[in-house]
Coordinates of C-alpha atoms in Angstrom, one line a residue:
M8 CA 42.8 -208.8 160.3
D9 CA 45.8 -206.7 161.2
T10 CA 48.8 -205.0 159.6
N11 CA 52.2 -205.1 161.3
M12 CA 52.1 -208.9 161.5
P13 CA 55.2 -211.1 160.9
Y14 CA 53.7 -213.5 158.4
D15 CA 55.1 -213.6 154.8
S16 CA 52.0 -215.3 153.4
Q17 CA 48.8 -217.0 154.5
Y18 CA 46.4 -219.7 153.4
M19 CA 43.0 -220.6 154.6
F20 CA 40.7 -223.5 154.0
Y21 CA 37.4 -224.9 155.2
S22 CA 36.5 -228.5 155.8
G23 CA 33.0 -228.2 154.4
G24 CA 31.6 -230.2 157.3
H25 CA 32.4 -231.9 160.6
E26 CA 35.5 -233.7 159.6
V27 CA 38.9 -232.1 160.0
Q28 CA 40.9 -232.2 156.8
K29 CA 44.0 -233.9 158.2
D30 CA 45.6 -234.5 154.8
E31 CA 45.3 -230.8 153.9
I32 CA 46.9 -229.9 157.2
M33 CA 49.8 -232.2 156.5
K34 CA 50.3 -230.6 153.1
H35 CA 50.6 -227.2 154.7
W36 CA 53.1 -228.4 157.3
E37 CA 55.2 -230.0 154.6
A38 CA 55.2 -226.7 152.8
G39 CA 56.6 -224.9 155.9
R40 CA 53.3 -223.3 157.0
R41 CA 51.9 -223.5 160.5
I42 CA 48.4 -223.2 161.8
T43 CA 47.9 -219.7 163.3
S44 CA 44.1 -219.8 163.8
V45 CA 41.3 -222.4 163.8
A46 CA 37.6 -222.0 164.3
Y47 CA 34.3 -223.9 163.8
T48 CA 32.0 -221.9 161.6
D49 CA 28.9 -222.1 159.3
Y50 CA 31.2 -223.7 156.7
G51 CA 32.6 -226.3 159.1
W52 CA 36.2 -226.2 160.4
L53 CA 38.3 -223.3 159.2
F54 CA 42.1 -223.3 159.3
V55 CA 44.5 -220.4 158.7
T56 CA 48.1 -221.3 158.0
S57 CA 51.0 -218.9 157.8
T58 CA 54.7 -218.7 156.9
N59 CA 57.2 -216.9 159.1
S60 CA 55.2 -217.5 162.2
G61 CA 58.3 -218.3 164.3
I62 CA 56.7 -221.7 165.3
S63 CA 58.9 -224.7 164.7
M64 CA 57.2 -228.0 165.6
Q65 CA 53.4 -228.2 165.8
T66 CA 50.8 -230.8 166.7
Y67 CA 47.1 -231.0 167.1
T68 CA 44.4 -233.3 168.4
V69 CA 40.7 -233.9 167.5
S70 CA 38.9 -235.1 170.6
P71 CA 35.3 -235.6 171.7
T72 CA 36.2 -234.2 175.1
W73 CA 38.6 -231.4 176.3
P74 CA 42.0 -233.2 176.0
D75 CA 43.5 -232.2 179.3
K76 CA 45.9 -235.2 179.7
W77 CA 47.2 -234.7 176.1
I78 CA 47.8 -231.0 176.8
G79 CA 49.8 -231.8 179.9
Q80 CA 52.0 -234.3 178.0
C81 CA 52.6 -231.7 175.3
W82 CA 53.5 -229.0 177.9
N83 CA 56.1 -231.4 179.2
D84 CA 57.6 -231.5 175.6
G85 CA 57.8 -227.7 175.3
Y86 CA 54.5 -227.2 173.4
R87 CA 52.0 -224.5 174.1
I88 CA 48.3 -224.1 173.2
T89 CA 48.2 -221.7 170.2
S90 CA 44.6 -222.2 169.0
C91 CA 41.5 -224.2 170.1
A92 CA 37.9 -224.5 169.0
C93 CA 34.9 -226.7 169.5
S94 CA 32.2 -227.9 167.1
G95 CA 29.8 -229.1 169.9
Q96 CA 30.9 -232.6 169.0
E97 CA 34.6 -232.4 168.9
W98 CA 37.5 -230.2 170.2
V99 CA 40.4 -229.2 168.0
V100 CA 43.5 -228.1 170.0
V101 CA 46.6 -226.9 168.3
M102 CA 49.9 -226.8 170.2
S103 CA 53.2 -225.4 169.1
Q104 CA 56.9 -225.1 170.0
N105 CA 58.7 -221.7 169.8
S106 CA 55.5 -219.7 170.2
D107 CA 55.4 -216.3 172.0
Y108 CA 54.1 -218.0 175.2
G109 CA 56.0 -218.9 178.3
M110 CA 54.1 -220.4 181.2
Q111 CA 50.5 -221.4 180.4
T112 CA 47.3 -222.5 182.2
W113 CA 43.6 -223.0 181.3
A114 CA 40.2 -223.2 182.9
R115 CA 36.9 -224.7 181.7
N116 CA 33.7 -223.6 183.3
T117 CA 30.8 -221.2 183.0
W118 CA 31.9 -217.6 182.7
D119 CA 30.5 -216.7 186.1
N120 CA 32.8 -219.3 187.6
V121 CA 35.8 -218.6 185.4
K122 CA 36.0 -214.8 185.6
G123 CA 37.5 -214.8 189.1
W124 CA 40.2 -217.2 188.0
I125 CA 41.0 -214.8 185.1
G126 CA 41.5 -212.0 187.6
E127 CA 43.8 -214.1 189.7
R128 CA 45.9 -215.0 186.7
W129 CA 46.1 -211.4 185.5
N130 CA 47.6 -210.6 188.9
E131 CA 50.2 -213.3 188.1
R132 CA 51.0 -211.6 184.8
Y133 CA 49.2 -214.0 182.6
R134 CA 47.1 -212.8 179.6
I135 CA 44.2 -214.5 177.8
T136 CA 45.6 -216.0 174.6
D137 CA 42.6 -218.1 173.4
V138 CA 38.9 -218.7 174.3
A139 CA 36.4 -221.3 173.0
F140 CA 32.8 -222.1 173.8
D141 CA 31.4 -225.7 173.8
G142 CA 27.7 -224.8 174.0
E143 CA 27.6 -224.8 177.8
Q144 CA 31.1 -223.9 179.1
W145 CA 33.9 -221.6 178.2
V146 CA 37.5 -222.7 177.9
V147 CA 40.0 -219.8 178.6
V148 CA 43.7 -220.3 177.9
M149 CA 46.1 -217.9 179.6
S150 CA 49.8 -217.5 179.0
T151 CA 52.7 -215.4 180.1
T152 CA 53.9 -213.3 177.2
D153 CA 55.7 -210.0 176.6
K154 CA 53.7 -209.3 173.4
I155 CA 50.5 -208.2 175.2
G156 CA 50.3 -205.2 177.5
G157 CA 47.0 -204.3 179.1
Q158 CA 44.0 -206.5 178.5
G159 CA 40.2 -206.4 179.1
Y160 CA 37.0 -208.1 177.9
F161 CA 33.3 -207.6 177.7
F162 CA 30.1 -209.4 176.6
E163 CA 27.7 -207.7 174.2
G164 CA 24.8 -208.6 172.0
N165 CA 23.5 -206.8 168.9
D166 CA 25.3 -203.5 169.8
V167 CA 28.8 -205.1 169.6
V168 CA 30.1 -203.0 166.7
N169 CA 29.2 -199.7 168.4
R170 CA 30.7 -201.0 171.7
I171 CA 33.9 -202.0 170.0
N172 CA 34.3 -198.5 168.5
R173 CA 33.4 -196.9 171.8
E174 CA 35.4 -198.9 174.3
V175 CA 38.1 -200.5 172.3
Y176 CA 39.3 -198.3 169.4
N177 CA 38.4 -195.0 171.0
N178 CA 40.7 -195.9 174.0
G179 CA 43.7 -196.9 171.9
N180 CA 43.1 -200.7 172.2
Y181 CA 42.8 -203.5 169.6
V182 CA 40.4 -206.4 169.3
Q183 CA 42.5 -209.5 170.2
M184 CA 39.8 -212.1 169.8
M185 CA 36.0 -212.4 169.5
N186 CA 33.7 -215.4 169.9
H187 CA 30.0 -215.9 170.1
G188 CA 28.5 -218.0 172.9
G189 CA 25.3 -218.0 175.0
G190 CA 23.6 -215.4 172.8
Q191 CA 26.4 -212.8 173.1
F192 CA 29.8 -211.9 171.7
L193 CA 32.8 -212.2 174.0
V194 CA 35.3 -209.5 172.9
V195 CA 38.8 -209.6 174.4
F196 CA 40.8 -206.5 173.7
C197 CA 44.4 -205.4 174.5
T198 CA 47.4 -203.2 173.7
Y199 CA 50.5 -204.7 172.0
T200 CA 53.9 -203.9 173.3
A201 CA 55.5 -203.9 169.8
G202 CA 53.4 -200.8 168.8
G203 CA 50.3 -200.1 166.9
R204 CA 48.4 -202.0 164.2
G205 CA 46.0 -201.2 161.5
Q206 CA 43.0 -203.4 162.2
Q207 CA 39.7 -204.3 160.4
Y208 CA 37.2 -207.0 161.4
V209 CA 34.0 -208.4 160.1
I210 CA 31.2 -210.3 161.8
K211 CA 29.5 -213.1 159.7
P212 CA 30.5 -211.8 156.2
A213 CA 28.5 -212.8 153.2
N214 CA 31.7 -214.0 151.5
V215 CA 34.6 -214.8 153.8
L216 CA 37.2 -215.5 151.1
E217 CA 36.4 -212.3 149.2
Y218 CA 36.7 -210.2 152.4
V219 CA 40.0 -211.8 153.4
G220 CA 41.4 -211.8 149.8
E221 CA 40.8 -208.0 149.4
R222 CA 42.6 -207.3 152.6
W223 CA 45.5 -209.7 151.8
Q224 CA 46.0 -207.4 148.8
Q225 CA 46.3 -204.5 151.3
S226 CA 49.1 -206.2 153.3
M227 CA 46.8 -207.2 156.1
C228 CA 46.9 -210.7 157.7
V229 CA 44.3 -212.8 159.5
S230 CA 45.2 -212.5 163.2
Y231 CA 42.2 -214.4 164.7
V232 CA 39.1 -216.2 163.5
G233 CA 36.4 -216.7 166.1
G234 CA 33.6 -219.3 166.0
G235 CA 30.0 -219.2 167.1
D236 CA 27.6 -221.3 169.1
P237 CA 28.4 -224.9 167.9
Y238 CA 25.0 -226.1 166.8
R239 CA 25.0 -225.6 163.0
A240 CA 24.4 -228.5 160.7
V241 CA 24.5 -227.1 157.2
Y242 CA 27.9 -226.5 155.6
T243 CA 29.2 -225.2 152.3
A244 CA 32.6 -226.3 151.0
A245 CA 35.1 -223.6 150.2
P246 CA 38.5 -223.8 148.4
T247 CA 41.9 -223.1 149.8
Q248 CA 42.8 -219.4 149.2
L249 CA 46.4 -218.1 148.8
A250 CA 47.6 -214.8 150.1
Q251 CA 50.1 -212.8 148.1
P252 CA 53.6 -213.1 149.7
Q253 CA 54.1 -210.1 151.9
Q254 CA 57.4 -208.8 153.4
R255 CA 57.2 -206.8 156.6
P256 CA 59.8 -205.1 158.8
A257 CA 60.7 -206.5 162.1
T258 CA 58.8 -205.0 165.1
N259 CA 60.8 -206.3 168.0
T260 CA 60.9 -204.2 171.2
P261 CA 62.4 -205.0 174.6
G262 CA 60.2 -207.3 176.7
Y263 CA 58.9 -206.2 180.0
N264 CA 56.4 -207.4 182.7
H265 CA 53.3 -205.8 184.2
G266 CA 52.1 -206.2 187.7
Y267 CA 48.4 -205.8 187.6
T268 CA 45.4 -206.0 189.8
V269 CA 41.8 -206.5 188.6
I270 CA 39.4 -203.6 188.5
R271 CA 36.0 -203.2 187.0
I272 CA 34.9 -200.1 185.1
G273 CA 31.5 -199.6 183.6
G274 CA 30.6 -203.2 183.2
V275 CA 34.0 -204.0 181.5
D276 CA 36.6 -206.2 183.1
Y277 CA 40.1 -204.8 182.7
S278 CA 43.5 -206.1 183.4
P279 CA 44.9 -203.4 185.6
G280 CA 46.4 -200.3 185.2
Y281 CA 43.7 -199.5 182.8
S282 CA 41.8 -197.0 185.0
A283 CA 45.0 -194.9 185.1
Y284 CA 45.7 -195.5 181.5
L285 CA 42.3 -194.4 180.4
E286 CA 42.3 -191.4 182.7
S287 CA 45.8 -190.2 181.5
N288 CA 44.7 -190.5 177.8
S289 CA 41.2 -189.2 178.1
S290 CA 41.9 -185.5 177.5
G291 CA 43.1 -184.4 174.1
R292 CA 42.9 -187.8 172.6
S293 CA 41.9 -188.0 169.0
A294 CA 40.1 -191.2 168.1
S295 CA 42.7 -193.9 167.8
A296 CA 40.7 -195.7 165.1
S297 CA 38.3 -194.7 162.4
Q298 CA 34.7 -195.5 163.2
S299 CA 34.2 -196.8 159.7
N300 CA 37.0 -199.3 159.4
G301 CA 39.0 -199.3 162.6
H302 CA 42.3 -198.4 160.8
V303 CA 44.8 -196.8 163.0
T304 CA 46.9 -194.1 161.3
Q305 CA 50.6 -193.4 162.0
A306 CA 49.8 -189.9 163.1
E307 CA 47.5 -191.2 165.8
L308 CA 50.1 -193.7 167.0
N309 CA 52.7 -191.0 167.2
A310 CA 50.3 -188.7 169.1
Q311 CA 49.6 -191.5 171.6
A312 CA 53.3 -192.2 172.1
D313 CA 53.9 -188.4 172.7
R314 CA 51.0 -188.2 175.2
E315 CA 52.3 -191.2 177.2
A316 CA 55.9 -189.9 177.2
R317 CA 54.6 -186.5 178.5
A318 CA 52.6 -188.4 181.2
Y319 CA 55.8 -190.0 182.4
Q320 CA 57.6 -186.7 182.6
E321 CA 54.7 -185.3 184.7
Y322 CA 55.0 -188.3 187.0
K323 CA 58.7 -187.7 187.6
K324 CA 58.0 -184.1 188.5
N325 CA 55.4 -185.0 191.2
P326 CA 55.3 -188.8 192.0
S327 CA 53.1 -188.3 195.0
A328 CA 50.3 -187.1 192.8
W329 CA 50.1 -190.4 191.0
S330 CA 48.4 -193.5 192.4
S331 CA 50.4 -196.6 193.3
L332 CA 48.2 -198.4 190.8
Y333 CA 49.5 -196.2 188.0
W334 CA 53.0 -196.6 189.2
Q335 CA 52.8 -200.4 189.2
S336 CA 51.2 -200.8 185.8
S337 CA 52.0 -197.8 183.7
K338 CA 55.6 -196.8 184.5
K339 CA 57.0 -199.8 182.7
V340 CA 54.8 -199.1 179.7
L341 CA 56.0 -195.5 179.6
D342 CA 59.6 -196.5 180.2
T343 CA 59.4 -198.6 177.0
Y344 CA 57.9 -195.7 175.2
Q345 CA 60.9 -193.6 176.3
Q346 CA 63.1 -196.2 174.7
N347 CA 61.0 -196.5 171.5
V348 CA 59.2 -193.2 171.4
K349 CA 57.7 -193.6 167.9
H350 CA 56.0 -196.7 166.6

């Protein structure tokens, strides 16, 4: 769950089993809400719908197999994949018009076979925008977007919380998505070009609706719900929950592109430029997120912006001292900070 989201209000509901609640989805569409996250969970299918998402038309399919032909037809009509999940028996794929995504592509395979493809797409300025696990293979959806800056991922087991604190929050990143598959958590993390967010997350909460409801009251929104290994057979029905309407200021910044190459640091796969980014921000950095709840303060965001602005000034004084990798990936980031110094 994040702050600094555009949504005015959110709802969430469970199916209570294997069947997707198609009538409930239609009611939300008729009320002007759009699906912004879907996952398959202990309680069956979970849908999150939001107002003020920017999405105009939306469609979805429920299919026993990955619906590649249907996706291609929807692409031709200007739709993009905005959420997908698998129950082990069926796929749900949601596609939307007027999303934040430009060009889009996907791959379905074991992670060992798909990770090289991810690196190639990173080089072409795509970013991971959704992942799902069907019990044997991963689906990875990648899109061009000016909303996501740097990006990386890792797999982790029981130590996932400590690793998120250590390698995501302490390096000024945010959890973008998290799914469980093959006995481990896949954590995708990133920076956002529109500035910082306050973020909290929970893994397998005892009461999902209570956790979400409390944070709705704190002006946080559900940004992503991740599923788990799709083998569960016992479900508990849960009611639709309404968020309090929330007004938020616009957070638009000029879009820009990143030319990245893939590198690997300490067992973590990064979209590029991250080696230089981490190095330039390693000295004097205060933790960009609290170890207890992952909430980023405004003071920390301002400090990060100041550090990166100073880094660019140092670059201009002595360009030869900076690697070409840093120039390719970080100059555009820092240029944007110069235009929008405080977030």
